[in-house]
Coordinates of C-alpha atoms and ligand atoms in Angstrom, one line a residue:
M1 CA 24.4 -14.6 -85.5
P2 CA 21.7 -16.0 -87.8
P3 CA 18.1 -15.0 -87.3
H4 CA 16.0 -17.3 -85.0
P5 CA 14.7 -20.3 -87.0
D6 CA 11.2 -18.8 -87.3
G7 CA 12.7 -15.8 -89.0
R8 CA 11.1 -13.3 -86.7
A9 CA 13.3 -13.0 -83.6
L10 CA 16.6 -11.4 -84.1
L11 CA 19.5 -12.4 -82.0
I12 CA 21.8 -9.4 -81.8
P13 CA 25.4 -9.8 -82.9
K14 CA 27.8 -8.7 -80.3
S15 CA 31.3 -7.5 -80.4
P16 CA 33.2 -5.1 -78.1
R17 CA 33.6 -2.6 -80.9
L18 CA 30.2 -3.1 -82.5
V19 CA 27.6 -0.8 -81.1
A20 CA 25.0 -3.5 -81.7
V21 CA 21.9 -1.5 -81.3
V22 CA 19.3 -3.4 -83.3
L23 CA 16.2 -1.4 -83.2
A24 CA 12.8 -2.8 -84.0
A25 CA 9.5 -1.0 -84.2
A26 CA 6.8 -2.2 -81.9
A27 CA 3.3 -1.0 -81.4
L28 CA 2.7 2.1 -79.3
L29 CA 2.4 1.6 -75.6
A30 CA -1.0 0.8 -74.2
A31 CA -1.4 1.4 -70.5
G32 CA -1.9 -1.9 -68.5
P33 CA -4.5 -2.5 -65.8
S34 CA -3.6 -2.4 -62.1
L35 CA -0.9 -4.4 -60.4
A36 CA -3.3 -6.9 -59.0
A37 CA -4.0 -8.5 -62.3
P38 CA -1.7 -10.2 -64.8
V39 CA -1.0 -7.9 -67.7
A40 CA -0.9 -9.3 -71.2
P41 CA 1.3 -7.4 -73.6
A42 CA -1.3 -5.2 -75.3
A43 CA 1.3 -4.6 -78.0
R44 CA 3.5 -7.3 -79.5
G45 CA 7.3 -7.4 -79.6
G46 CA 9.8 -7.2 -76.9
A47 CA 13.4 -7.8 -76.0
V48 CA 15.4 -10.4 -74.0
A49 CA 19.0 -10.4 -72.9
S50 CA 20.5 -13.3 -71.0
A51 CA 23.8 -15.2 -70.5
A52 CA 23.0 -18.0 -73.1
P53 CA 21.6 -17.9 -76.6
D54 CA 19.3 -20.9 -76.0
A55 CA 17.8 -19.1 -73.0
T56 CA 17.3 -15.9 -74.8
A57 CA 15.7 -17.8 -77.6
A58 CA 13.3 -19.4 -75.0
G59 CA 12.3 -16.0 -73.8
L60 CA 11.7 -14.8 -77.3
E61 CA 9.6 -17.9 -78.1
I62 CA 7.3 -17.1 -75.2
L63 CA 7.0 -13.5 -76.2
R64 CA 6.1 -14.6 -79.7
A65 CA 3.4 -16.9 -78.3
G66 CA 1.7 -14.0 -76.7
G67 CA 3.4 -14.1 -73.3
N68 CA 4.2 -11.0 -71.3
A69 CA 7.6 -10.0 -69.9
V70 CA 7.1 -12.1 -66.8
D71 CA 6.2 -15.3 -68.8
A72 CA 9.3 -14.7 -71.0
A73 CA 11.6 -14.0 -68.0
V74 CA 10.5 -17.2 -66.2
A75 CA 11.0 -19.2 -69.4
T76 CA 14.5 -17.7 -69.8
A77 CA 15.4 -18.4 -66.2
L78 CA 14.3 -22.0 -66.4
A79 CA 16.2 -22.5 -69.7
L80 CA 19.3 -21.1 -67.9
A81 CA 18.8 -23.8 -65.3
V82 CA 19.4 -26.3 -68.1
V83 CA 22.0 -24.7 -70.4
H84 CA 23.9 -22.5 -67.9
P85 CA 24.1 -24.9 -64.9
E86 CA 27.0 -23.0 -63.3
A87 CA 24.6 -20.3 -62.3
G88 CA 21.1 -20.9 -63.7
N89 CA 19.4 -23.1 -61.3
L90 CA 16.5 -24.8 -59.5
G91 CA 18.8 -25.4 -56.5
G92 CA 19.6 -21.8 -55.7
G93 CA 17.7 -18.6 -55.4
G94 CA 17.5 -15.0 -56.6
F95 CA 15.5 -11.8 -56.9
A96 CA 13.1 -10.4 -59.4
V97 CA 12.2 -6.7 -59.9
V98 CA 9.1 -6.3 -62.0
R99 CA 7.4 -3.3 -63.4
I100 CA 4.0 -4.2 -64.8
G101 CA 0.9 -2.2 -65.5
G102 CA 3.0 0.9 -64.5
Q103 CA 3.7 -0.4 -61.0
A104 CA 6.8 -1.9 -59.5
A105 CA 7.2 -5.0 -57.3
A106 CA 10.0 -7.1 -56.0
L107 CA 10.1 -10.8 -55.4
D108 CA 12.6 -12.2 -52.9
F109 CA 13.3 -15.9 -53.6
R110 CA 16.6 -15.8 -51.8
E111 CA 17.7 -19.0 -50.1
T112 CA 17.1 -19.3 -46.3
A113 CA 19.4 -20.9 -43.7
P114 CA 18.1 -24.4 -42.8
A115 CA 16.4 -24.7 -39.5
A116 CA 19.4 -26.4 -38.0
A117 CA 21.8 -23.6 -38.9
T118 CA 23.8 -21.9 -36.2
P119 CA 26.1 -18.8 -36.1
T120 CA 29.1 -20.9 -35.4
M121 CA 28.5 -23.7 -37.9
Y122 CA 31.4 -22.7 -40.1
L123 CA 34.0 -22.3 -37.3
G124 CA 36.3 -25.0 -36.1
A125 CA 37.1 -25.8 -32.4
N126 CA 39.7 -23.0 -32.4
G127 CA 37.0 -20.5 -33.3
Q128 CA 38.5 -19.9 -36.8
P129 CA 36.6 -20.6 -40.0
V130 CA 37.2 -24.0 -41.4
P131 CA 38.4 -23.5 -45.0
G132 CA 35.8 -24.5 -47.6
R133 CA 33.1 -25.4 -45.1
S134 CA 30.8 -22.6 -46.2
L135 CA 31.6 -23.2 -49.9
V136 CA 31.9 -26.9 -50.7
G137 CA 29.3 -29.6 -50.2
P138 CA 25.7 -29.3 -49.0
L139 CA 26.6 -27.9 -45.6
A140 CA 27.1 -24.7 -47.6
A141 CA 23.6 -24.8 -49.1
G142 CA 20.7 -22.6 -48.2
V143 CA 17.2 -23.9 -48.8
P144 CA 16.5 -23.4 -52.5
G145 CA 14.2 -20.6 -53.4
S146 CA 14.0 -20.8 -57.2
P147 CA 11.3 -23.5 -57.6
A148 CA 8.7 -21.6 -55.5
G149 CA 10.0 -18.2 -56.6
L150 CA 9.7 -18.6 -60.3
F151 CA 6.4 -20.3 -59.9
E152 CA 5.1 -17.4 -57.8
L153 CA 6.3 -14.8 -60.2
H154 CA 4.3 -16.5 -63.0
R155 CA 1.3 -17.1 -60.7
R156 CA 0.9 -13.5 -59.9
F157 CA 1.8 -11.8 -63.2
G158 CA 2.0 -14.4 -66.0
V159 CA -0.6 -14.7 -68.7
L160 CA 0.3 -17.9 -70.5
P161 CA -0.4 -21.4 -69.0
W162 CA 2.4 -22.4 -66.6
A163 CA 3.2 -25.6 -68.5
Q164 CA 3.8 -23.6 -71.7
V165 CA 6.3 -21.3 -69.9
V166 CA 8.2 -24.3 -68.6
A167 CA 8.1 -26.2 -71.9
P168 CA 11.3 -24.7 -73.5
A169 CA 13.4 -25.8 -70.5
V170 CA 11.9 -29.3 -70.6
R171 CA 12.6 -29.5 -74.3
L172 CA 16.3 -28.4 -73.8
A173 CA 16.9 -30.9 -71.0
R174 CA 15.1 -33.8 -72.7
D175 CA 16.1 -33.3 -76.4
G176 CA 19.5 -31.9 -75.6
F177 CA 21.4 -28.7 -76.2
V178 CA 24.8 -27.9 -77.7
V179 CA 27.6 -27.5 -75.2
T180 CA 29.1 -24.1 -75.7
P181 CA 32.8 -23.3 -75.3
R182 CA 31.9 -21.3 -72.2
L183 CA 30.1 -24.3 -70.5
R184 CA 33.0 -26.6 -71.3
G185 CA 35.4 -24.0 -69.9
E186 CA 33.3 -23.5 -66.7
I187 CA 33.1 -27.3 -66.1
A188 CA 36.8 -27.6 -66.7
A189 CA 37.5 -24.8 -64.2
S190 CA 35.3 -26.4 -61.6
R191 CA 36.4 -30.0 -62.4
A192 CA 37.9 -30.6 -58.9
L193 CA 34.7 -29.5 -57.2
L194 CA 32.4 -31.5 -59.4
A195 CA 34.7 -34.6 -59.2
R196 CA 34.2 -34.7 -55.4
F197 CA 30.6 -35.8 -55.8
P198 CA 29.9 -38.9 -58.0
A199 CA 26.4 -37.8 -59.0
S200 CA 27.8 -34.4 -60.2
A201 CA 30.7 -36.1 -62.1
A202 CA 28.3 -38.5 -63.7
V203 CA 26.4 -35.7 -65.3
W204 CA 29.0 -33.0 -65.9
L205 CA 32.2 -35.0 -66.3
P206 CA 31.1 -37.9 -68.4
G207 CA 34.0 -40.3 -68.7
G208 CA 35.9 -38.1 -66.2
V209 CA 36.3 -35.2 -68.5
P210 CA 34.2 -32.1 -69.4
P211 CA 32.0 -32.7 -72.4
P212 CA 33.5 -31.3 -75.6
S213 CA 32.1 -28.1 -76.9
G214 CA 29.8 -28.8 -79.8
S215 CA 28.6 -32.0 -78.3
V216 CA 24.9 -32.5 -77.5
M217 CA 24.1 -32.8 -73.8
K218 CA 20.8 -34.4 -72.6
L219 CA 19.8 -34.2 -69.0
P220 CA 17.0 -36.8 -68.5
E221 CA 16.7 -36.5 -64.7
L222 CA 16.5 -32.7 -64.9
A223 CA 13.9 -33.1 -67.8
G224 CA 11.8 -35.3 -65.5
T225 CA 12.0 -32.8 -62.7
L226 CA 11.0 -30.0 -65.0
A227 CA 8.2 -32.0 -66.5
A228 CA 6.8 -32.7 -63.0
Y229 CA 7.3 -29.0 -62.1
A230 CA 5.3 -28.1 -65.2
E231 CA 2.5 -30.3 -64.1
R232 CA 2.4 -29.8 -60.4
G233 CA 4.4 -26.7 -59.6
P234 CA 7.0 -26.4 -56.8
A235 CA 5.5 -29.2 -54.7
A236 CA 7.0 -31.5 -57.4
I237 CA 10.4 -30.5 -56.1
T238 CA 9.9 -29.4 -52.5
T239 CA 7.8 -32.3 -51.3
G240 CA 7.5 -36.0 -51.9
A241 CA 10.2 -38.2 -53.6
A242 CA 12.2 -35.2 -54.9
A243 CA 12.4 -33.5 -51.5
A244 CA 13.4 -36.9 -49.9
A245 CA 16.1 -37.3 -52.5
I246 CA 17.5 -33.8 -51.9
A247 CA 17.5 -34.2 -48.1
A248 CA 19.1 -37.7 -48.4
A249 CA 21.8 -36.4 -50.6
S250 CA 22.5 -33.5 -48.3
R251 CA 22.6 -35.8 -45.2
A252 CA 24.9 -38.3 -46.9
N253 CA 27.3 -35.5 -47.7
G254 CA 27.4 -33.8 -44.3
G255 CA 24.6 -31.3 -44.9
I256 CA 21.7 -30.3 -42.7
L257 CA 18.9 -29.6 -45.3
T258 CA 15.7 -31.4 -44.4
E259 CA 12.4 -32.2 -46.1
A260 CA 10.8 -29.8 -43.7
D261 CA 13.1 -27.0 -44.7
L262 CA 12.2 -27.6 -48.4
A263 CA 8.5 -27.7 -47.7
A264 CA 8.5 -24.6 -45.5
Y265 CA 10.3 -22.3 -48.0
A266 CA 8.2 -19.4 -49.2
P267 CA 9.2 -16.5 -51.5
V268 CA 8.3 -13.0 -50.2
W269 CA 6.9 -10.1 -52.2
R270 CA 8.5 -6.9 -51.0
D271 CA 8.1 -3.3 -51.9
A272 CA 10.7 -2.5 -54.5
L273 CA 13.3 -0.1 -53.2
R274 CA 12.5 3.2 -54.9
F275 CA 14.8 6.1 -55.4
A276 CA 15.3 8.9 -58.0
A277 CA 18.4 9.0 -60.2
F278 CA 19.1 12.2 -62.2
G279 CA 15.4 12.6 -63.2
W280 CA 14.6 8.9 -63.7
K281 CA 12.6 6.7 -61.3
V282 CA 14.3 3.6 -60.2
A283 CA 12.9 0.3 -58.7
A284 CA 15.6 -1.8 -57.2
M285 CA 16.0 -4.8 -54.9
P286 CA 15.5 -4.1 -51.2
L287 CA 16.9 -6.1 -48.3
P288 CA 18.0 -8.9 -48.1
S289 CA 19.9 -7.6 -51.0
S290 CA 22.3 -4.7 -50.4
G291 CA 22.4 -4.0 -54.1
G292 CA 19.6 -1.4 -54.3
I293 CA 20.7 0.4 -51.2
I294 CA 24.3 0.7 -52.4
M295 CA 23.2 2.1 -55.8
G296 CA 20.7 4.4 -54.2
E297 CA 23.2 5.7 -51.7
S298 CA 25.9 6.2 -54.3
V299 CA 23.6 8.0 -56.7
G300 CA 22.3 10.2 -53.9
M301 CA 25.9 11.3 -53.2
L302 CA 26.7 11.7 -56.9
E303 CA 23.7 14.0 -57.4
R304 CA 24.9 16.2 -54.6
L305 CA 28.5 16.3 -55.8
G306 CA 27.7 17.6 -59.3
W307 CA 28.8 14.4 -61.0
R308 CA 26.4 14.9 -63.9
T309 CA 28.2 18.1 -65.0
L310 CA 31.6 16.4 -65.3
P311 CA 32.8 15.0 -68.6
A312 CA 32.1 11.3 -69.2
G313 CA 35.1 9.1 -68.5
S314 CA 37.0 11.9 -66.6
V315 CA 39.2 11.2 -63.7
Q316 CA 36.9 13.4 -61.5
R317 CA 33.9 11.3 -62.3
I318 CA 35.8 8.1 -61.4
H319 CA 37.0 9.8 -58.2
L320 CA 33.5 10.7 -57.1
E321 CA 32.1 7.3 -58.0
V322 CA 34.8 5.5 -56.0
E323 CA 34.4 7.7 -53.0
S324 CA 30.6 7.2 -53.0
W325 CA 31.0 3.4 -53.3
R326 CA 33.5 3.4 -50.4
R327 CA 30.9 5.0 -48.2
A328 CA 28.0 2.9 -49.4
Y329 CA 29.9 -0.3 -48.9
A330 CA 31.0 0.8 -45.4
D331 CA 27.3 1.2 -44.5
R332 CA 26.7 -2.3 -46.0
F333 CA 28.5 -3.6 -43.0
L334 CA 25.3 -3.0 -41.0
L335 CA 23.0 -4.8 -43.3
G336 CA 21.4 -8.2 -43.2
D337 CA 18.1 -10.0 -43.3
P338 CA 15.2 -7.5 -42.9
A339 CA 14.5 -9.1 -39.5
T340 CA 18.0 -8.5 -38.1
T341 CA 19.4 -5.6 -40.1
L342 CA 20.9 -2.7 -38.2
A343 CA 20.1 -0.1 -40.8
G344 CA 18.0 0.2 -44.0
P345 CA 16.9 2.7 -46.6
A346 CA 15.2 4.9 -43.9
Q347 CA 18.7 5.6 -42.5
L348 CA 21.0 5.2 -45.5
L349 CA 18.9 6.9 -48.1
D350 CA 17.9 9.7 -45.8
P351 CA 18.7 13.0 -47.5
A352 CA 20.5 14.3 -44.4
W353 CA 22.7 11.2 -44.3
L354 CA 23.4 11.5 -48.1
A355 CA 24.3 15.1 -47.7
R356 CA 26.7 14.3 -44.8
R357 CA 28.3 11.4 -46.7
A358 CA 28.7 13.7 -49.8
A359 CA 30.3 16.4 -47.7
E360 CA 32.9 14.0 -46.4
V361 CA 34.3 13.5 -49.9
D362 CA 37.6 15.2 -50.6
P363 CA 37.5 16.2 -54.3
V364 CA 41.1 15.6 -55.0
R365 CA 42.4 12.9 -52.6
A366 CA 41.4 9.3 -51.9
T367 CA 39.9 8.9 -48.4
P368 CA 41.5 5.9 -46.6
S369 CA 38.8 3.3 -46.0
T370 CA 40.0 3.1 -42.3
A371 CA 38.7 6.7 -42.0
V372 CA 35.2 5.8 -43.3
R373 CA 33.0 4.3 -40.6
P374 CA 29.6 2.7 -41.1
W375 CA 26.4 4.7 -40.3
P376 CA 26.8 5.6 -36.6
G377 CA 23.2 5.2 -35.4
S378 CA 23.5 1.5 -34.7
A379 CA 25.1 -0.6 -32.0
G380 CA 27.1 -2.0 -33.9
A381 CA 37.4 -11.4 -57.0
E382 CA 35.8 -13.4 -59.9
R383 CA 35.7 -17.1 -60.3
R384 CA 32.1 -17.5 -59.3
E385 CA 28.9 -17.4 -61.0
T386 CA 25.6 -15.7 -61.0
T387 CA 23.5 -14.7 -63.9
H388 CA 21.2 -11.9 -64.8
L389 CA 18.4 -11.6 -67.4
S390 CA 16.3 -8.7 -68.5
V391 CA 13.1 -8.7 -70.5
V392 CA 10.7 -6.0 -71.8
D393 CA 7.5 -6.6 -73.7
G394 CA 5.5 -4.6 -76.2
A395 CA 3.4 -3.0 -73.4
G396 CA 6.5 -1.7 -71.6
N397 CA 6.3 -4.4 -68.8
A398 CA 9.8 -5.1 -67.7
V399 CA 11.4 -7.8 -65.6
A400 CA 15.0 -8.0 -64.2
I401 CA 16.0 -11.3 -62.6
T402 CA 19.3 -12.1 -61.0
T403 CA 19.7 -15.7 -59.8
T404 CA 22.6 -17.7 -58.5
L405 CA 24.0 -20.7 -56.9
N406 CA 26.7 -18.3 -55.4
G407 CA 29.9 -19.9 -56.6
A408 CA 30.1 -21.6 -60.0
F409 CA 28.2 -24.9 -59.7
G410 CA 27.2 -23.9 -56.2
C411 CA 28.4 -26.4 -53.5
G412 CA 29.2 -28.9 -56.2
L413 CA 26.7 -31.5 -55.2
L414 CA 24.2 -32.5 -57.8
V415 CA 21.3 -34.5 -56.4
G416 CA 21.2 -37.4 -58.8
P417 CA 17.5 -38.2 -59.0
V418 CA 16.4 -34.6 -59.5
G419 CA 19.3 -33.7 -61.7
F420 CA 20.2 -30.3 -60.3
L421 CA 23.0 -28.8 -58.2
L422 CA 22.6 -27.3 -54.7
N423 CA 23.9 -23.8 -54.0
N424 CA 26.6 -22.6 -51.6
E425 CA 24.8 -19.4 -50.7
M426 CA 25.5 -19.8 -46.9
D427 CA 28.9 -18.2 -47.6
D428 CA 27.1 -14.9 -48.1
F429 CA 26.5 -14.8 -44.4
A430 CA 29.1 -13.3 -42.2
T431 CA 30.3 -16.9 -41.4
A432 CA 33.1 -15.6 -39.2
P433 CA 33.1 -12.1 -37.7
G434 CA 35.5 -9.8 -39.5
K435 CA 36.5 -12.4 -42.1
P436 CA 36.1 -11.4 -45.8
N437 CA 33.8 -13.7 -47.7
L438 CA 34.3 -15.2 -51.2
Y439 CA 33.9 -11.6 -52.6
G440 CA 36.2 -10.0 -50.1
L441 CA 33.3 -8.4 -48.3
V442 CA 33.7 -7.8 -44.6
Q443 CA 30.3 -8.1 -43.1
G444 CA 28.7 -7.5 -39.7
L445 CA 26.7 -9.1 -37.0
A446 CA 23.4 -8.2 -38.7
N447 CA 24.3 -10.8 -41.3
A448 CA 25.3 -13.6 -38.9
V449 CA 24.0 -17.1 -39.7
G450 CA 20.6 -17.9 -38.1
P451 CA 17.9 -20.5 -38.8
G452 CA 15.5 -19.3 -41.4
K453 CA 17.5 -16.1 -42.1
R454 CA 18.2 -14.9 -45.6
M455 CA 21.9 -14.1 -46.2
L456 CA 22.7 -10.6 -47.3
S457 CA 23.2 -10.3 -51.1
S458 CA 24.7 -7.8 -53.5
M459 CA 22.5 -8.7 -56.4
A460 CA 20.9 -5.7 -58.0
P461 CA 18.2 -6.4 -60.6
T462 CA 17.0 -2.9 -61.5
I463 CA 14.4 -1.2 -63.6
A464 CA 14.6 2.6 -64.3
W465 CA 12.1 4.6 -66.2
R466 CA 11.2 8.1 -67.3
G467 CA 7.7 8.4 -68.7
E468 CA 7.3 5.6 -71.2
D469 CA 11.1 5.0 -71.5
V470 CA 12.1 1.9 -69.5
V471 CA 15.4 0.2 -69.0
A472 CA 15.9 -3.2 -67.2
L473 CA 19.4 -4.4 -66.2
G474 CA 21.6 -6.2 -63.7
S475 CA 24.8 -8.3 -63.5
P476 CA 26.5 -11.1 -61.8
G477 CA 29.8 -10.5 -60.0
G478 CA 29.3 -10.7 -56.3
A479 CA 30.4 -7.5 -54.7
Y480 CA 30.9 -5.9 -58.1
I481 CA 27.2 -6.1 -59.0
P482 CA 25.9 -2.8 -57.6
T483 CA 28.8 -0.7 -59.0
V484 CA 28.8 -2.3 -62.4
T485 CA 25.0 -2.0 -62.7
E486 CA 25.1 1.7 -61.6
Q487 CA 27.8 2.5 -64.2
V488 CA 25.8 1.1 -67.0
L489 CA 22.6 2.8 -65.8
L490 CA 24.2 6.2 -65.5
A491 CA 25.8 6.0 -68.9
V492 CA 22.3 5.4 -70.3
I493 CA 20.3 7.9 -68.3
V494 CA 22.8 10.7 -67.8
D495 CA 25.0 10.5 -70.8
G496 CA 22.4 9.2 -73.3
A497 CA 24.6 6.3 -74.3
A498 CA 23.2 3.6 -76.6
L499 CA 22.5 0.5 -74.4
Q500 CA 25.2 -1.7 -76.1
A501 CA 27.8 1.1 -75.8
A502 CA 26.9 1.6 -72.1
V503 CA 27.3 -2.2 -71.5
D504 CA 30.6 -2.3 -73.5
A505 CA 32.3 0.6 -71.7
P506 CA 35.2 -0.2 -69.3
R507 CA 34.4 -0.3 -65.5
V508 CA 35.9 0.4 -62.1
H509 CA 34.9 -0.7 -58.6
Q510 CA 35.4 0.0 -55.0
Q511 CA 33.9 -1.7 -51.9
W512 CA 35.3 0.0 -48.8
L513 CA 37.5 -3.0 -47.9
P514 CA 39.9 -3.9 -49.3
D515 CA 41.0 -0.3 -49.7
E516 CA 41.7 -0.5 -53.4
V517 CA 40.1 0.3 -56.7
A518 CA 39.5 -2.7 -59.0
A519 CA 39.5 -1.6 -62.7
E520 CA 39.4 -3.0 -66.2
A521 CA 42.6 -1.9 -67.9
A522 CA 40.8 0.1 -70.5
A523 CA 39.1 2.2 -67.8
L524 CA 42.5 3.6 -66.8
A525 CA 43.8 4.4 -70.3
G526 CA 45.0 7.9 -71.3
G527 CA 46.9 8.5 -68.0
L528 CA 43.8 8.1 -65.8
G529 CA 45.5 5.4 -63.8
D530 CA 48.5 7.6 -63.0
T531 CA 46.3 10.5 -62.0
L532 CA 44.3 8.2 -59.7
R533 CA 47.5 6.9 -58.1
R534 CA 48.7 10.4 -57.4
R535 CA 45.4 11.1 -55.7
G536 CA 46.1 8.2 -53.3
Y537 CA 44.3 5.3 -54.9
A538 CA 45.7 1.7 -54.9
L539 CA 44.7 0.2 -58.2
R540 CA 44.2 -3.4 -59.1
I541 CA 43.7 -4.4 -62.7
V542 CA 41.1 -7.2 -63.1
P543 CA 40.2 -8.9 -66.4
R544 CA 36.5 -8.1 -66.2
L545 CA 33.9 -6.6 -63.9
G546 CA 30.5 -8.1 -64.1
E547 CA 28.4 -9.2 -67.1
V548 CA 25.4 -7.0 -67.7
N549 CA 22.4 -8.1 -69.7
A550 CA 20.1 -5.1 -70.4
V551 CA 17.0 -4.2 -72.4
R552 CA 15.2 -0.9 -73.1
R553 CA 11.9 0.1 -74.6
H554 CA 11.9 3.6 -75.9
P555 CA 8.7 5.6 -76.0
G556 CA 6.8 4.6 -79.1
G557 CA 8.0 1.0 -78.9
V558 CA 11.5 0.9 -80.2
F559 CA 13.6 -1.8 -78.4
E560 CA 17.2 -2.1 -77.6
A561 CA 18.8 -5.2 -76.1
A562 CA 22.4 -5.6 -75.1
A563 CA 24.4 -8.6 -73.9
D564 CA 27.8 -8.1 -72.4
P565 CA 30.8 -8.7 -74.6
R566 CA 32.6 -9.9 -71.4
G567 CA 30.5 -13.1 -71.7
P568 CA 28.9 -15.2 -74.4
G569 CA 25.4 -14.2 -73.7
A570 CA 22.9 -13.2 -76.3
A571 CA 20.4 -10.3 -76.7
G572 CA 17.4 -10.5 -79.0
V573 CA 14.6 -8.3 -80.2
L574 CA 11.2 -9.5 -81.3
P575 CA 9.8 -7.1 -83.8
R576 CA 6.0 -6.7 -83.6
Ligands
LIG601 O1 24.1 -12.8 -53.6 C1 25.2 -12.4 -53.8 O2 25.6 -11.3 -53.7 C2 26.2 -13.4 -54.3 N1 25.8 -14.8 -53.9 C3 26.3 -13.3 -55.8 C4 27.3 -14.2 -56.4 C5 27.8 -13.8 -57.7 O3 27.4 -12.8 -58.2 C6 28.8 -14.6 -58.5 N2 28.9 -14.1 -59.8 N3 29.7 -13.9 -60.6

């Protein structure tokens, strides 16, 4: 891949076999001020990894202009809302984990259920779920969190002017961007969904067909929305004419989103979920995401089971990972919005519980999932899109953002006048008790639909550090997200793998129910698959698990950035 036009930022070439560790020297770390104040990168340079080259370039442009990791991450996210519309968004939500000035914080800009939502809204008269109701059209949409969320992230920690951070996205929407083979393919795969809504088809199916790859796409309505957002912040989207257009489009298509819902939405700062992993400190996403708790619980079991001492890639390592995930995902059944959850880190990351869970693991046989019950203290597949981006700057500030519309192109409805799609995040609720969701997850009452509630997520933006060494990473992939993220993280922090090699390595996954192990074929090579079958595992080969975008800043200011060869993303390093 050619250098960025200004000749300074390097986009890192990526191939499954190429260990594309492009290292660039940056200035030595300078300690930042306290969490309360925005922190400018005292040293230049940085690294960005995202799902689209244009978005990675936007982040690098902002770093080069003197922005910190937060400025660059917000610019990258907004560029993704233009060039990666199947997942990048203004009409969805997400989570950001930030480590800045040496302290960690987590921003929850997850969608909320509209005020008129009810626990039975996705069930028919027979009490059974109505196919598609929580997935297609605006009845499936939660109240978007991205406009207020990205603005708040920048308001608290950004150092460049807001309009400057939004500018690359405005430019891409207004002046156009080149349709990539991936975008064309995604549109083709979601053609039936988009064709249901004339405003969506008018933008994404011009002339009734997906735009050819290589063509230039301009999005004037979205450019107008972004320009207003640059000038007036989220009120430009969540109030006034834009909000009226969103509510009207929702209503006209059977949805329940109101202007009041849009205006009332507020992102929430939460304490990052903190746990230790093999000598590293980790800041992960707390509820309403299950992602951090699943990783923390799994790592807590693996530490107790001697996982570190086993050879990398060995069947015994896979066995222990799978058994730890089976138990962590069983406990996920109890999780939901912080206001209604039946358990949380206090119970599930409690050392006594971790020790008990670890002790349940049979070292040579699969435990049937039916024999694994959720934590007892209470009463109680991939054609979908999310996207993750990671940024680190010269001062070691790091940002991990995972954002989503849930399914590819969300609920399929583009609101014409504002030029963006609404999500179908409501499907992440337990829309019908005991029924698996889009990702096969069986979820509990704590995650029932309720007005204003946030639906339980699996997204796992994560930052890990040891001293001045900091890694930021995460992935899309629904239920796969925590296990995929954990495997890459452990390869880096336990086995010392180069970031790209850790991202490239084949993956496995288990989520309690269904009682099977999903695996990329390469993960089962060398007879591992047969050994696992003999131990009692049902195996299902899947084409790919997740799509990790990760960055690392080594002590002394050497950067690594890795985009996943499973997708067409791009990683780039800005030398100082
Ligand atoms: O929040 C969640 O867990 C899901 N809405 C994420 C969806 C997803 O990752 C789709 N990506 N491939």
